[in-house]
PDB file of C-alpha atoms and ligand atoms in Angstrom:
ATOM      1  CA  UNK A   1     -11.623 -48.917  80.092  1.00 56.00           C
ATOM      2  CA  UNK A   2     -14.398 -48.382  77.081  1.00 66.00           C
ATOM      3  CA  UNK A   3     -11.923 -46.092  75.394  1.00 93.00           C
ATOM      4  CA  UNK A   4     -10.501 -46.827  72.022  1.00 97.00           C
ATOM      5  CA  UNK A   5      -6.604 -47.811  72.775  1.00 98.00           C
ATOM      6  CA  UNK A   6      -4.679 -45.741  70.354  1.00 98.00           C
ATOM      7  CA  UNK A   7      -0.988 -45.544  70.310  1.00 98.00           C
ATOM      8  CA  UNK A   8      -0.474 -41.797  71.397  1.00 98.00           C
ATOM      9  CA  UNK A   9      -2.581 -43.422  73.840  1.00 98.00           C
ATOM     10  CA  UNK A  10      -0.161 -46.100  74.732  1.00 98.00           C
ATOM     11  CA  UNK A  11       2.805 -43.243  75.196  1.00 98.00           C
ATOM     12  CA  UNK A  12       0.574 -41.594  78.006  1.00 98.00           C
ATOM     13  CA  UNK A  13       0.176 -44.803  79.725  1.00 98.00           C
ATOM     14  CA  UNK A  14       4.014 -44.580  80.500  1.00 98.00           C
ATOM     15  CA  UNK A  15       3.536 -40.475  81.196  1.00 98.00           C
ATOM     16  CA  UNK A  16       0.614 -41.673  83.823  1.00 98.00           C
ATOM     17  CA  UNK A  17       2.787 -44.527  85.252  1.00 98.00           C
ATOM     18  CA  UNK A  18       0.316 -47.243  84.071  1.00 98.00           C
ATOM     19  CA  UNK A  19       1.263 -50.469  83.385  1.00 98.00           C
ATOM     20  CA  UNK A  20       0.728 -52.048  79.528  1.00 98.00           C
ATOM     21  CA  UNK A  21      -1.009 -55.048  79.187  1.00 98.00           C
ATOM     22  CA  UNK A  22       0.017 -57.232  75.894  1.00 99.00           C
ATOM     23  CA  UNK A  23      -0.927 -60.416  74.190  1.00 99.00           C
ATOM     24  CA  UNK A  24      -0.510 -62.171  70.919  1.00 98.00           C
ATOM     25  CA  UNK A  25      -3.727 -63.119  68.892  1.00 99.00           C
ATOM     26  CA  UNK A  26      -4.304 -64.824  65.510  1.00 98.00           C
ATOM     27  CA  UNK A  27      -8.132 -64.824  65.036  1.00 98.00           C
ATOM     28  CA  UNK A  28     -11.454 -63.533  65.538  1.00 98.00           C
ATOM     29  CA  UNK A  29     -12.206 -65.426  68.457  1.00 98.00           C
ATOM     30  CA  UNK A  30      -9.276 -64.865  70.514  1.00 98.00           C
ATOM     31  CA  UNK A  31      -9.232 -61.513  69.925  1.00 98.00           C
ATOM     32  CA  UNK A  32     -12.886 -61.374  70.951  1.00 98.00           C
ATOM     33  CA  UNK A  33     -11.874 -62.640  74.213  1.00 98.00           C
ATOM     34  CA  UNK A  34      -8.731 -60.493  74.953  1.00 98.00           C
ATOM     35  CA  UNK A  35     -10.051 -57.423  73.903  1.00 98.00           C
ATOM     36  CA  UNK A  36     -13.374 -58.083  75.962  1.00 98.00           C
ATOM     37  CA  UNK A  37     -11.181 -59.292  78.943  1.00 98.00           C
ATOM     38  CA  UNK A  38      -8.942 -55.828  78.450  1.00 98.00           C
ATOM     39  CA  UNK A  39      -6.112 -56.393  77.162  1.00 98.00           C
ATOM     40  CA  UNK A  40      -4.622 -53.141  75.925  1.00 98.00           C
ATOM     41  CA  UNK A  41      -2.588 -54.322  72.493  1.00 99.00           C
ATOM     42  CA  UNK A  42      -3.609 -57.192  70.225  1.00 99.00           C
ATOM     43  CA  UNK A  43      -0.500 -58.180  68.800  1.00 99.00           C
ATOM     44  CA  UNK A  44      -0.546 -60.422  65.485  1.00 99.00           C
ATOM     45  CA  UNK A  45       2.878 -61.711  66.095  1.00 98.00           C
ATOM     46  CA  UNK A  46       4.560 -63.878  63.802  1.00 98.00           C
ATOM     47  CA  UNK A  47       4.954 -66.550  66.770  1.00 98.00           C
ATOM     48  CA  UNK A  48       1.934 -67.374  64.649  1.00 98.00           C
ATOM     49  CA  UNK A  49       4.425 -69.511  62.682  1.00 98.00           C
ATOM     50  CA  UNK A  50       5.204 -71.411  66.047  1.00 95.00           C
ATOM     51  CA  UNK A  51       2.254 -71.826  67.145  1.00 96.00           C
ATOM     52  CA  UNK A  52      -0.329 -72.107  64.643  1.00 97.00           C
ATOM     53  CA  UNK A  53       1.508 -73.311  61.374  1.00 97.00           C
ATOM     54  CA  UNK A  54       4.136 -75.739  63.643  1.00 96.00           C
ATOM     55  CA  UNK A  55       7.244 -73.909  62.180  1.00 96.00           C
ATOM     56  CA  UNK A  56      11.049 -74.305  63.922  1.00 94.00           C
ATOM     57  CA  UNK A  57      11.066 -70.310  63.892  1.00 96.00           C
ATOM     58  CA  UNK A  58       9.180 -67.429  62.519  1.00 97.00           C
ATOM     59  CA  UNK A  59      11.524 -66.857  59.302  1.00 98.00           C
ATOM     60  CA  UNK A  60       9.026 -68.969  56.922  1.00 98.00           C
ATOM     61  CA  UNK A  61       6.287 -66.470  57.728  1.00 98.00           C
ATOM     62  CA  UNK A  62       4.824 -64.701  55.575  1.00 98.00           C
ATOM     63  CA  UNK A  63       3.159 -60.713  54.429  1.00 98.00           C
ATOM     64  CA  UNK A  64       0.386 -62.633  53.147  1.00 98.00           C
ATOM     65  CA  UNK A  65      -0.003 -65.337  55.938  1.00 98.00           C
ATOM     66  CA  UNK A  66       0.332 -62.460  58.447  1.00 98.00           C
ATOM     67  CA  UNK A  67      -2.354 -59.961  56.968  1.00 98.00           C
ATOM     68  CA  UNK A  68      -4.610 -62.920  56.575  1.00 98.00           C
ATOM     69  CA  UNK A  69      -4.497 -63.625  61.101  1.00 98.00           C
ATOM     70  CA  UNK A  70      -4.999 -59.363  61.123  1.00 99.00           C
ATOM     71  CA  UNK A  71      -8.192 -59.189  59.542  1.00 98.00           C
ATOM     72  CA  UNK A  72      -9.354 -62.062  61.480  1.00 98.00           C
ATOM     73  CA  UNK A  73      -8.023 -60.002  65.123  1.00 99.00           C
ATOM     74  CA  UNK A  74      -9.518 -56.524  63.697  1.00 98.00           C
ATOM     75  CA  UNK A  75     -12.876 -58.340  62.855  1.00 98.00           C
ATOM     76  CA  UNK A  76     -12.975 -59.140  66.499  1.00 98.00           C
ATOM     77  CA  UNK A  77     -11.251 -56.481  68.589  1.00 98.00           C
ATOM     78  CA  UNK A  78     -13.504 -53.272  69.688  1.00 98.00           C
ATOM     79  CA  UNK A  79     -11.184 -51.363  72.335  1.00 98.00           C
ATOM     80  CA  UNK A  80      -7.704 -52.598  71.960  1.00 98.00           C
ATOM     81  CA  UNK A  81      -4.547 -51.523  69.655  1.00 98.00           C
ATOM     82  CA  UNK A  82      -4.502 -53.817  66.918  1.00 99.00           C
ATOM     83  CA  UNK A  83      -0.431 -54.280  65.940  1.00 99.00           C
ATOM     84  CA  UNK A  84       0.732 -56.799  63.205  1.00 99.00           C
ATOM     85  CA  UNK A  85       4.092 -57.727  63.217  1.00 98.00           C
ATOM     86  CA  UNK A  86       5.925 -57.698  59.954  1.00 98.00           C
ATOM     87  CA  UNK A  87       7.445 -60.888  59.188  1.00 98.00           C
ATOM     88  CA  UNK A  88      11.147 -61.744  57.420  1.00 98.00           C
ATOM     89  CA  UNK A  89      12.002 -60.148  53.987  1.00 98.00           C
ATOM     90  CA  UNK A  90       9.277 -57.859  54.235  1.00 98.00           C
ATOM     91  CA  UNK A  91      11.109 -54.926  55.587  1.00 98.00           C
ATOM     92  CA  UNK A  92      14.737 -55.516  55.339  1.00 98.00           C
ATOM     93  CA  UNK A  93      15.197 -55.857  51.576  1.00 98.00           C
ATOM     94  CA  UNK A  94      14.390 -52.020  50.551  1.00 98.00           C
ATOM     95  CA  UNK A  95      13.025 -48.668  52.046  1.00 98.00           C
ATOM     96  CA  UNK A  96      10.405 -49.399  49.021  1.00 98.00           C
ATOM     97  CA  UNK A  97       9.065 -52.950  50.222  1.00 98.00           C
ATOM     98  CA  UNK A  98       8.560 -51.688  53.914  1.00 98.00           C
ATOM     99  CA  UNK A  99       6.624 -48.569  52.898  1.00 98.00           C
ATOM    100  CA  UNK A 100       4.378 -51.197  50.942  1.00 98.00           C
ATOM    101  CA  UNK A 101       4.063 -54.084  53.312  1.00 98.00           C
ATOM    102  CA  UNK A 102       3.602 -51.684  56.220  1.00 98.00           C
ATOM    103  CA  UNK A 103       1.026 -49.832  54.217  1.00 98.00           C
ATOM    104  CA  UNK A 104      -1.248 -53.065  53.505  1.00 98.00           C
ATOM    105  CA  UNK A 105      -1.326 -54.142  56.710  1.00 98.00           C
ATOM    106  CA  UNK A 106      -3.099 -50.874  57.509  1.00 98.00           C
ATOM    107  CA  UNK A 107      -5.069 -50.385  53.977  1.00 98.00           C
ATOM    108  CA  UNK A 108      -5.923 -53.735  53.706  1.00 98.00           C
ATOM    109  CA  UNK A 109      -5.924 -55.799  57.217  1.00 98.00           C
ATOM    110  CA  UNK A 110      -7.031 -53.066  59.455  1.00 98.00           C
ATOM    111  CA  UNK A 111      -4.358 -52.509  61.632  1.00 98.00           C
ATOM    112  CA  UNK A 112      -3.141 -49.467  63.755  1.00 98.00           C
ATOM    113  CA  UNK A 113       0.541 -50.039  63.442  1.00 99.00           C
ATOM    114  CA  UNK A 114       3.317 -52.377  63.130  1.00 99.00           C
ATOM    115  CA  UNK A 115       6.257 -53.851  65.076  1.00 99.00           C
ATOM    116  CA  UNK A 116       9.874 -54.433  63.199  1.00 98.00           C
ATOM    117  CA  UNK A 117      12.450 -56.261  64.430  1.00 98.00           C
ATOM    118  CA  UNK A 118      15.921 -54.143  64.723  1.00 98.00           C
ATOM    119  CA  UNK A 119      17.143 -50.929  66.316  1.00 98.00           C
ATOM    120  CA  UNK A 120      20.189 -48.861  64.864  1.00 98.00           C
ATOM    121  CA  UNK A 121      19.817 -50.688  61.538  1.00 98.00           C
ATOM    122  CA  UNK A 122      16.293 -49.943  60.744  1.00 98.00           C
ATOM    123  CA  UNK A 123      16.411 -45.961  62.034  1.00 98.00           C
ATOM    124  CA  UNK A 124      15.486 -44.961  58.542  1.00 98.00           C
ATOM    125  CA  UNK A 125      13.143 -48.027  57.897  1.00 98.00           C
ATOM    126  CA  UNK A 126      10.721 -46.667  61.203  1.00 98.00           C
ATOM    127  CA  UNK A 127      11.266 -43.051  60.448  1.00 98.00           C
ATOM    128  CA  UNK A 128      10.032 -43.742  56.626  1.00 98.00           C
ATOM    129  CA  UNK A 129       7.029 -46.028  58.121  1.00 98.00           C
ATOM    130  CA  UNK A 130       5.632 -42.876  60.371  1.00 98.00           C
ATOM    131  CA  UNK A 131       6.619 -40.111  58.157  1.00 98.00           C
ATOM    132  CA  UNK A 132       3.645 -42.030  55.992  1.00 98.00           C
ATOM    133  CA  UNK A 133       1.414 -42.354  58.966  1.00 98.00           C
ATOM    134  CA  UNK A 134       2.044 -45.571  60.535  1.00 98.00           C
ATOM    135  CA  UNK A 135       2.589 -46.487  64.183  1.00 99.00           C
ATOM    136  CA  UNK A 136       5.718 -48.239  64.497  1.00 99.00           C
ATOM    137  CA  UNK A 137       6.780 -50.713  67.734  1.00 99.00           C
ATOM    138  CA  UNK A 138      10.536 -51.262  67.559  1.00 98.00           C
ATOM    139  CA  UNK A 139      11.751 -54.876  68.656  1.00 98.00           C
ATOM    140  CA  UNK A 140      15.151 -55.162  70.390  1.00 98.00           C
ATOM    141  CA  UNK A 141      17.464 -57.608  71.979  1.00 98.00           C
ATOM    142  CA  UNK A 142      16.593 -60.818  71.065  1.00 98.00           C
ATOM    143  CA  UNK A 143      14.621 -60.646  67.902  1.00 98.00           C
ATOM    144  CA  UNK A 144      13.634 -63.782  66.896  1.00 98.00           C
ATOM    145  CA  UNK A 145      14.195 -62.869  63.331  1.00 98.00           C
ATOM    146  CA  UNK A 146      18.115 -63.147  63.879  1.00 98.00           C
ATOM    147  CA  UNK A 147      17.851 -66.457  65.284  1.00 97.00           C
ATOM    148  CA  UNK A 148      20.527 -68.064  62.929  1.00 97.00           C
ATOM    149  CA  UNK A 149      22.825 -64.882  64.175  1.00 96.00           C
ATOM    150  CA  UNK A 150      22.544 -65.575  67.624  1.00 97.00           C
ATOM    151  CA  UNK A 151      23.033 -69.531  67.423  1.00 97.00           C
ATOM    152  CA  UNK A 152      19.401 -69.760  68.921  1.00 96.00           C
ATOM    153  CA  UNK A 153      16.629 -68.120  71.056  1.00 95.00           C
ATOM    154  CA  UNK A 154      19.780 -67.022  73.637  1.00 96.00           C
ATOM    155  CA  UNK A 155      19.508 -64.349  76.531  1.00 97.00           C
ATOM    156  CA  UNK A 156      21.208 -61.204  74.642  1.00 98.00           C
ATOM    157  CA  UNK A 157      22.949 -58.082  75.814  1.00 97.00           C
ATOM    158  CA  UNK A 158      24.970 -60.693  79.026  1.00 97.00           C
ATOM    159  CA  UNK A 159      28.182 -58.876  77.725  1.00 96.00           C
ATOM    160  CA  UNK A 160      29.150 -55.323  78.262  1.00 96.00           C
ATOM    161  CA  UNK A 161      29.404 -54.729  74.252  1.00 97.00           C
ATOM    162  CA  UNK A 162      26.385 -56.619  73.728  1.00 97.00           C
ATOM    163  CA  UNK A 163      24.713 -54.669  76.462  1.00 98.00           C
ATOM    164  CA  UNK A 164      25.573 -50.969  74.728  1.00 98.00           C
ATOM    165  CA  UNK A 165      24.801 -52.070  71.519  1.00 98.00           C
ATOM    166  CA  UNK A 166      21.317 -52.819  72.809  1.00 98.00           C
ATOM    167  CA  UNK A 167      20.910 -50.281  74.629  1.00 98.00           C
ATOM    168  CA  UNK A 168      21.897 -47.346  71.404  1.00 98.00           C
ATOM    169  CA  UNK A 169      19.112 -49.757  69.415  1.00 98.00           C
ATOM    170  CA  UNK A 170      16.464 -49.015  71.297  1.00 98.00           C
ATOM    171  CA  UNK A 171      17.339 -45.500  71.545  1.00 98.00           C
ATOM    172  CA  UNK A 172      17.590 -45.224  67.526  1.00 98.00           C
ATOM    173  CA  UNK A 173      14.266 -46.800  67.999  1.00 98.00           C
ATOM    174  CA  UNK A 174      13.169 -43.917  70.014  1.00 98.00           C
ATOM    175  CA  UNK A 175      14.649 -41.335  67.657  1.00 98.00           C
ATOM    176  CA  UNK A 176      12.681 -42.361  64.719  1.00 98.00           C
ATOM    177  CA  UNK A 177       9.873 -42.340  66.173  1.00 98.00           C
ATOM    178  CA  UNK A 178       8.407 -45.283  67.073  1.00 98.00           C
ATOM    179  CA  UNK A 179       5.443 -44.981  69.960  1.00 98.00           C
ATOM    180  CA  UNK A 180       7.041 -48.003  72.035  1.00 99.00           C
ATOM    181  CA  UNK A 181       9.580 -51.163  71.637  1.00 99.00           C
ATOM    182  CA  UNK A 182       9.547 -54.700  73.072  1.00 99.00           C
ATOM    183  CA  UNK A 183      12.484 -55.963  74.734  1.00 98.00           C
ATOM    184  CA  UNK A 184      12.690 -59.304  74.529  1.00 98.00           C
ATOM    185  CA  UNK A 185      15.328 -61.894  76.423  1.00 98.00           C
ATOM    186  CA  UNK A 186      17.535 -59.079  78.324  1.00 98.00           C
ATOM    187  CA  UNK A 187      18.850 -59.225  81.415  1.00 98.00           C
ATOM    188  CA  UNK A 188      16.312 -57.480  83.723  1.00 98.00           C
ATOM    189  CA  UNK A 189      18.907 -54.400  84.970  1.00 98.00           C
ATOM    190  CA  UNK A 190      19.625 -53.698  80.801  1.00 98.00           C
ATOM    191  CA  UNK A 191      15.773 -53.472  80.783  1.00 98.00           C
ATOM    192  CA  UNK A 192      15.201 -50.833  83.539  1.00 98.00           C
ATOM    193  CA  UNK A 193      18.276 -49.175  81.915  1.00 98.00           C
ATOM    194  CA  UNK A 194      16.373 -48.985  78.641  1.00 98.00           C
ATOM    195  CA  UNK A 195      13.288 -48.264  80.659  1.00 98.00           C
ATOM    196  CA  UNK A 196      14.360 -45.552  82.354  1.00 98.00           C
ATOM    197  CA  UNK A 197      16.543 -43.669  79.554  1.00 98.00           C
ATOM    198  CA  UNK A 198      13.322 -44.019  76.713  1.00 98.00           C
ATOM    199  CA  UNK A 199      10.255 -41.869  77.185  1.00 98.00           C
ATOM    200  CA  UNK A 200       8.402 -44.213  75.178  1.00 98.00           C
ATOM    201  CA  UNK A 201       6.830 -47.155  77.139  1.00 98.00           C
ATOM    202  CA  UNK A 202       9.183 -50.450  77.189  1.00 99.00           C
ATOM    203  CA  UNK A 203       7.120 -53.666  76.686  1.00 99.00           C
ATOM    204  CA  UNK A 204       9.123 -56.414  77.798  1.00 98.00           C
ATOM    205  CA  UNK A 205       8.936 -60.290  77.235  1.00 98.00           C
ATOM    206  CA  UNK A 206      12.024 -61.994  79.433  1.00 98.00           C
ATOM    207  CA  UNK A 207      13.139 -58.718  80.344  1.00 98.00           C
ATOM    208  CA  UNK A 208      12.293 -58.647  83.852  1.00 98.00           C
ATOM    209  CA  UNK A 209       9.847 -55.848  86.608  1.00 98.00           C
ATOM    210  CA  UNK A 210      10.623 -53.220  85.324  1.00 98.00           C
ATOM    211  CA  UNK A 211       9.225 -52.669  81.843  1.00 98.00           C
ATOM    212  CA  UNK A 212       6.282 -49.971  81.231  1.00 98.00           C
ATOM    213  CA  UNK A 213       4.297 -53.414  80.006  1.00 98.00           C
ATOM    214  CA  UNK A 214       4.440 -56.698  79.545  1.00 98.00           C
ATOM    215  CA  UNK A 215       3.576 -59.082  76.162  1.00 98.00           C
ATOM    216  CA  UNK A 216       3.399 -62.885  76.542  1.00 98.00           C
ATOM    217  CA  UNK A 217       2.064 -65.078  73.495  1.00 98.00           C
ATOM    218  CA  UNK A 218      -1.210 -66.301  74.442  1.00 98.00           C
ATOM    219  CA  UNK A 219      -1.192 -69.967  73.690  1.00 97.00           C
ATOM    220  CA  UNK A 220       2.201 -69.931  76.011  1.00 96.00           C
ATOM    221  CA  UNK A 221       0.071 -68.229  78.842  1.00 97.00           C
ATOM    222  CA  UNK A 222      -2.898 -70.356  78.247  1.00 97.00           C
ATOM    223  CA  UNK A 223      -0.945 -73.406  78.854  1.00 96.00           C
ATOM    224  CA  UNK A 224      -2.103 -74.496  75.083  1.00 95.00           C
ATOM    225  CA  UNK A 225       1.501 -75.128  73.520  1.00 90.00           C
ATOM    226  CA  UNK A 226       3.754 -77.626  75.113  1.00 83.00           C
ATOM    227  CA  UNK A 227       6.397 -78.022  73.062  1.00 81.00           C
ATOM    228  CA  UNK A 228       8.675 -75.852  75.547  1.00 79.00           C
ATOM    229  CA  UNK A 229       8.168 -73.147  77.977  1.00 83.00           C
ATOM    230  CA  UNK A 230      11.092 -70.073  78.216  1.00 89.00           C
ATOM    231  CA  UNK A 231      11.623 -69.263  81.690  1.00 93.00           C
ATOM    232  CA  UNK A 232       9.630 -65.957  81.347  1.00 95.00           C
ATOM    233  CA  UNK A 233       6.525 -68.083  80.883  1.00 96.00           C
ATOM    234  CA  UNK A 234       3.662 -68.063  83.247  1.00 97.00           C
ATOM    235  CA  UNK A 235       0.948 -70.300  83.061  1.00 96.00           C
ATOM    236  CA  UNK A 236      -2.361 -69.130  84.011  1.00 97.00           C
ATOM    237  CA  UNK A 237      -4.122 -71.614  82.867  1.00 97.00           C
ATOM    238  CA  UNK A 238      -4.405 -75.227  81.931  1.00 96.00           C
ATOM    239  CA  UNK A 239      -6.221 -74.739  78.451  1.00 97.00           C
ATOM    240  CA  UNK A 240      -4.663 -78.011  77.117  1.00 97.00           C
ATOM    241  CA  UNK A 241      -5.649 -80.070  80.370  1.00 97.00           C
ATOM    242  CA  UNK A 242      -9.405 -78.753  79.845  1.00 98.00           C
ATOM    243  CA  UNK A 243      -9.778 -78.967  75.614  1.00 98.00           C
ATOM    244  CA  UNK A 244      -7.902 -83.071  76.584  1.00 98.00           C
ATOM    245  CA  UNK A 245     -11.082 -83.646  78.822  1.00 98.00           C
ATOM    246  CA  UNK A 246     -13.840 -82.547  76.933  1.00 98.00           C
ATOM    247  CA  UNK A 247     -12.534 -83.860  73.741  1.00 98.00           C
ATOM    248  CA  UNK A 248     -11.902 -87.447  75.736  1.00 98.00           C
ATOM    249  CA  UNK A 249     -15.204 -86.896  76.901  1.00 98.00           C
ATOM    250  CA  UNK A 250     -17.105 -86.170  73.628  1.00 98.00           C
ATOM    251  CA  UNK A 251     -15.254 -89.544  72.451  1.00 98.00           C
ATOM    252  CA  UNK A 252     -16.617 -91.537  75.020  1.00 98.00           C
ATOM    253  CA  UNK A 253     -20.473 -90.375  74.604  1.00 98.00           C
ATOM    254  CA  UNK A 254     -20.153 -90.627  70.936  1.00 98.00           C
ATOM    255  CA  UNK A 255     -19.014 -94.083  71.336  1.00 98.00           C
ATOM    256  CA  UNK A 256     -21.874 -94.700  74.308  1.00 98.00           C
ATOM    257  CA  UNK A 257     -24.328 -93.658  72.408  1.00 98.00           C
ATOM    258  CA  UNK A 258     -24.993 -90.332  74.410  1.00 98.00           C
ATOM    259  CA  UNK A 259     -24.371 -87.925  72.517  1.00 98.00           C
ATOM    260  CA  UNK A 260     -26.921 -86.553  70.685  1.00 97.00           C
ATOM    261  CA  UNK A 261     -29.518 -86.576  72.878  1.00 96.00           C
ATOM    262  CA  UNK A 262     -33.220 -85.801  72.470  1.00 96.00           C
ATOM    263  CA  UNK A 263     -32.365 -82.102  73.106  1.00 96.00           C
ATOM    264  CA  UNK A 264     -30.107 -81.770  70.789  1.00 96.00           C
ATOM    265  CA  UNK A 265     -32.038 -83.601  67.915  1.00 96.00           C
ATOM    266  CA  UNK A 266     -34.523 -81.765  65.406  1.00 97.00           C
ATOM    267  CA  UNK A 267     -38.460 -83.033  65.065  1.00 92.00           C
TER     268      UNK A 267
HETATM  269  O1  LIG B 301       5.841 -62.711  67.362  1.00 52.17           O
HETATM  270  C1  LIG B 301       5.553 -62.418  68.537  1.00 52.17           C
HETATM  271  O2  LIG B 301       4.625 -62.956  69.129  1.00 52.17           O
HETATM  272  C2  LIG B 301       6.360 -61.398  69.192  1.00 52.17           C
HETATM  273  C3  LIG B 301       6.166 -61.155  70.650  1.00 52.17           C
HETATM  274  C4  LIG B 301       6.414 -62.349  71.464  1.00 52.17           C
HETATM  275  C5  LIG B 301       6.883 -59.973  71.131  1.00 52.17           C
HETATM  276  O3  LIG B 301       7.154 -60.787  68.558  1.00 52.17           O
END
């Protein structure tokens, strides 16, 4: 468990048959906690748009928004995989602009690796990315990126054309190299297709049992954003319910005169 999580690390967890456990994180004190509690990968997603900045989607992200959350996770992670996500325009537009993005999010953020959005279309993009060193995750099905494409955050691969076309992505993602891929919003039986046909693990979000791991974003599992909840969403806590109390409560002591008291006063 004290181990450093690195990805060729990750790959044997599918080889042993051990199960991958994921979460998003945005700062230093979050990641404090996950890593601490074990989580395996710190992901830096750029659901940091939804949930931190209050964004419709994660296209208005940005490289420098996104390596500014990493070296906030990598200042407090220890054991876990630090991954940061690479957010719209900064891969797609050029073999030359991925290289370069990729590479500061590793030079200057800290990170271990980096997830892309995209399977058959990005081949050369992940293939470039670890011919210079860098641990790639591959994204496929729905990738939030393409959320204008799809008409919104819709269940892909329900149709038997859809269905090939995601399964030959995450096999491109495969062949170039990558050390593992999320599937995200997939019918569970495409997933444990996927699954089964990849020797890399499968990290799935929406995807159903069969995945080599699973990746939720944290404030969705926390219970600490409201403004929907996916089906795939499990709440393990009330984090919302408890920060509503104590805040109500730190109102009502401050207005009752009890808070300060004499022990928390200097002489
Ligand atoms: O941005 C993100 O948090 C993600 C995960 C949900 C896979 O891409």
């Amino acid at each position: 468990m004290a181990e450093k999580v690195t990805a060729p690390e990750i790959k044997r967890m599918k080889q042993r048959g051990e199960k991958i456990a994921v979460l998003t994180a945005y700062d230093y004190s979050f990641a404090r906690i996950l890593d601490e509690a074990g989580v395996d990968i710190l992901l830096v997603g750029d659901s940091v748009g939804s949930v931190i900045q209050g964004q419709q989607s994660t296209l208005p992200v940005t490289v420098d928004e996104m390596i500014y959350h990493t070296k906030a996770v990598v200042r407090g992670r220890r054991r876990a995989l630090v991954v940061a996500d690479m957010p719209f325009l900064s891969y797609q537009v050029s073999l030359e602009e991925a290289k370069r993005n990729a590479g500061r999010f590793l030079q200057e953020a800290g990170a271990e690796a980096v997830k892309i959005e995209g399977g058959v279309h990005f081949l050369e993009t992940i293939e470039a990315l670890v011919q210079m060193g860098i641990p790639v995750m591959g994204h496929v099905g729905l990738t939030p990126q393409s959320v204008h494409r799809f008409g919104g955050y819709k269940v892909q691969g329900k149709e038997k054309e859809e269905r090939g076309i995601i399964l030959q992505d995450a096999l491109a993602v495969e062949e170039a190299g990558a050390f593992s891929v999320v599937l995200e919003g997939i019918p569970m039986d495409l997933a444990q297709e996927i699954t089964r046909r990849l020797s890399i693990p499968t990290i799935g979000i929406g995807a159903g049992i069969h995945c080599d791991g699973q990746v939720l974003v944290v404030h969705d599992m926390l219970g600490l954003f409201d403004m929907y909840t996916p089906k795939f969403v499990k709440r393990y806590a009330d984090v919302r319910g408890i920060i509503t109390d104590a805040v109500k409560n730190f109102i009502a002591e401050v207005r009752e005169e009890k808070f300060p008291g004499e022990e928390h006063s200097f002489h």
